[in-house]
């Protein structure tokens, strides 16, 4: 951890930002030498840090006496490094504030300042030439003074600057003295200078972060399925069958929290999210009983530890109301759990993987994409398999580690690592995980360690995680975008099997993941002195805080109102992260913010029920990440605009929020999330020139209120990713405003243009609406486009066919009569056309081909990559024109077709049955129902569940595996 911070400080000292600050500090003579000394001492320390950190872990695990002293050395280094980082941050923020003030007043401060000759008599400021108004400032002996040469129009401000320079100078000198002592003390421990070996060029990354193949457990799987499906004696049993699986599982619920589990059960069952807002057990049990009464269910309780009989009896009560045949599947490492649950006769014991399965898993990962190198390293495989001890996580972790080792010496070094000799870890799998951990670069290690701030089994959003890393300055790289660095780090951790359970978007990009519980346990072990997680068990009951100044990242779970007054008395004034999960806190005491959060970089108060945001939040000058999403406050304090370093502001789901303060000073804000803030009317967004992410943009609907107009998008040319523009039918929007929005200059990949409007005034329809749509031409790199609720335009936009990279297209345009040649869009994978009253015929122009004669020798492919096609609510559609040519391939990748509420459509073209369709849905289309299923009654039918019809129409589609035909409400 210290190594990462030292690297950061070295980069910051050499950065452009500090060089700008340096111009100010040069007005205080001698600071250059101090900064040089800082860098020199940091480099001396950096050379031995990896050895120091490894020795600290190894000696602590073996209980050696010297571990405490090494730990003390590292703790002191951490403390000084954090203070130095804070000083640099305060320094740069002050200069930034002055620069903004100068710009507003049209003052060039460098013209009013000069560096005087060295003097140890104090600083002299003349407020005007020839006047006798002077201020003397005592400076430390190593620094000389500065004074004003020319006329100063703001003497008080200049005085403030000089005082600030003096304070910074004193702080740098003090920190340097402490750092020099730490650098000298390194020799007492005989740390080894680790020369980092040059890393080989990275192997080309593959897109497969998930190992989908399974190895072993066939017998156990068959046994489990048999128990789940066997209902031979269900009528004899009161309540659900409980099946404990005992073996290599990892603690999630330790301690066993009935209220926490009950809330999780309700959230998984209740689609309308009626989870009682209570930490009392009774209302939760009542809600569970309401949800499952008379229903058959399967409940999986994963990784259960240490439940008391009384706790289990409380949890099982409402579950007894389920229908006969219900099942509860429990995984645990402790056989006592099965005894507590009264299910010892149903236990399934999981043993370690067989040696053969372990070898297959290890080889599958180690030699992924390099099978030809197996013979080169085959001699080492057996030894690695033995070290796995049949544990799947170890096999995956070691496999991911060795996949990156290219020489026999590297394989031998891993096998001979002293880490294998560590014996006193809480988990035996920590040894191979540590090997993978120390193989990471220091910065990526720090990013991994930060993940301990999430609860176990938490679904981590990749973009959120990267923004959190940014807020802690872990991604700082010269001349590189932090978001791109974060993406690289995330992929590195994923490829090493340190993340798992990936969720992907339609393009195959990972959006979410989880962390294995043993990995989480290791991170807790490594960050015990710096990160702390508190679970509030009852109204006033909480875990004890560590009696230490060193912990800086605090996670609060299951808190209720009033907890902040308790925390105010705790020793947590050095926090850099304060984050809450599953907590209900409607208000926060201002004293807590000013006393405990003054150094915080990351503040997460989302979903807490917060009703008022204290103005003191605006005093957190180090704050980079602020998450207030899904709360009920109606406004943000004006002081928020003083958060000069803020990079990410999350307000999504704040449905009562009406306006934002003046945001022009938030010059570092890159990511603003305001989705589902339907009442937000603020124009402040338009001044955020650095903004890269803006998820939703609500244009103004009412002249009586100040709000956003399309032209307010004009200067936001750094926008990228996804953007949704709402209420485009507003009568206040103009074609010139749409042109000035300059969407074609913004590197957006996903764009939604929604014309829905709540305005009660007469809406603009027809040609004007179509003209606005045509003026909103997006960037040609666009991959996803949705045009929604456009009831006035009579054609699709003129620029639609100039989007060569388009993959997904949704069109809800009510009055267009002819579809454009969408079949020529080479990358289009998904097409959804809905809500139209004018389209009567889909002709060959839709396919993007001319009426080619069958004698043509050249093959034409229409919709070459289309996979999903949907038509819905096309009310006047009667004909889908057939194409008859031997030299035309149509939709060769089509797998899903849905036709809904197209009540006049007479038939589907024959070329569809030549596509590789896997799913066909015909819903509320009476004529098509008659043609392809028969009969006049619209009965919802899933082919395979009902006998197959024998009519001619069904024979044409019977080869499709999944067919649904019928009526849909």
XYZ file of N, CA and C in Angstrom, residues 116-117 119-125 135-139 143-147:
57
model
N 12.325 38.362 -5.117
C 13.355 39.299 -4.655
C 14.658 38.590 -4.389
N 15.651 39.356 -4.070
C 16.917 38.763 -3.658
C 16.737 38.095 -2.306
N 16.650 37.033 1.340
C 16.598 37.809 2.572
C 16.024 36.944 3.661
N 16.524 37.084 4.843
C 16.022 36.329 5.979
C 15.311 37.257 6.969
N 14.876 38.415 6.487
C 14.306 39.400 7.392
C 12.790 39.405 7.378
N 12.196 38.534 6.550
C 10.737 38.538 6.493
C 10.259 39.053 5.174
N 9.005 38.876 4.894
C 8.419 39.271 3.628
C 7.805 40.645 3.717
N 7.964 41.455 2.661
C 7.430 42.811 2.634
C 6.397 42.897 1.526
N 5.220 43.386 1.813
C 4.213 43.631 0.785
C 3.875 45.107 0.768
N 3.485 44.707 5.185
C 3.188 43.591 6.062
C 4.430 42.735 6.150
N 4.877 42.394 7.328
C 6.033 41.532 7.521
C 5.577 40.137 7.884
N 6.166 39.155 7.193
C 5.825 37.751 7.450
C 7.077 37.003 7.842
N 7.129 36.440 9.027
C 8.296 35.632 9.401
C 8.299 34.333 8.624
N 9.411 33.995 7.991
C 9.545 32.753 7.247
C 10.641 31.924 7.885
N 13.938 29.716 3.855
C 13.154 30.328 2.793
C 13.299 31.843 2.853
N 13.331 32.447 1.700
C 13.389 33.912 1.668
C 12.006 34.481 1.408
N 11.922 35.765 1.318
C 10.628 36.428 1.236
C 10.198 36.652 -0.197
N 9.010 37.167 -0.343
C 8.541 37.637 -1.641
C 7.797 38.934 -1.427
N 7.743 39.771 -2.466
C 7.049 41.043 -2.302
C 6.396 41.443 -3.619
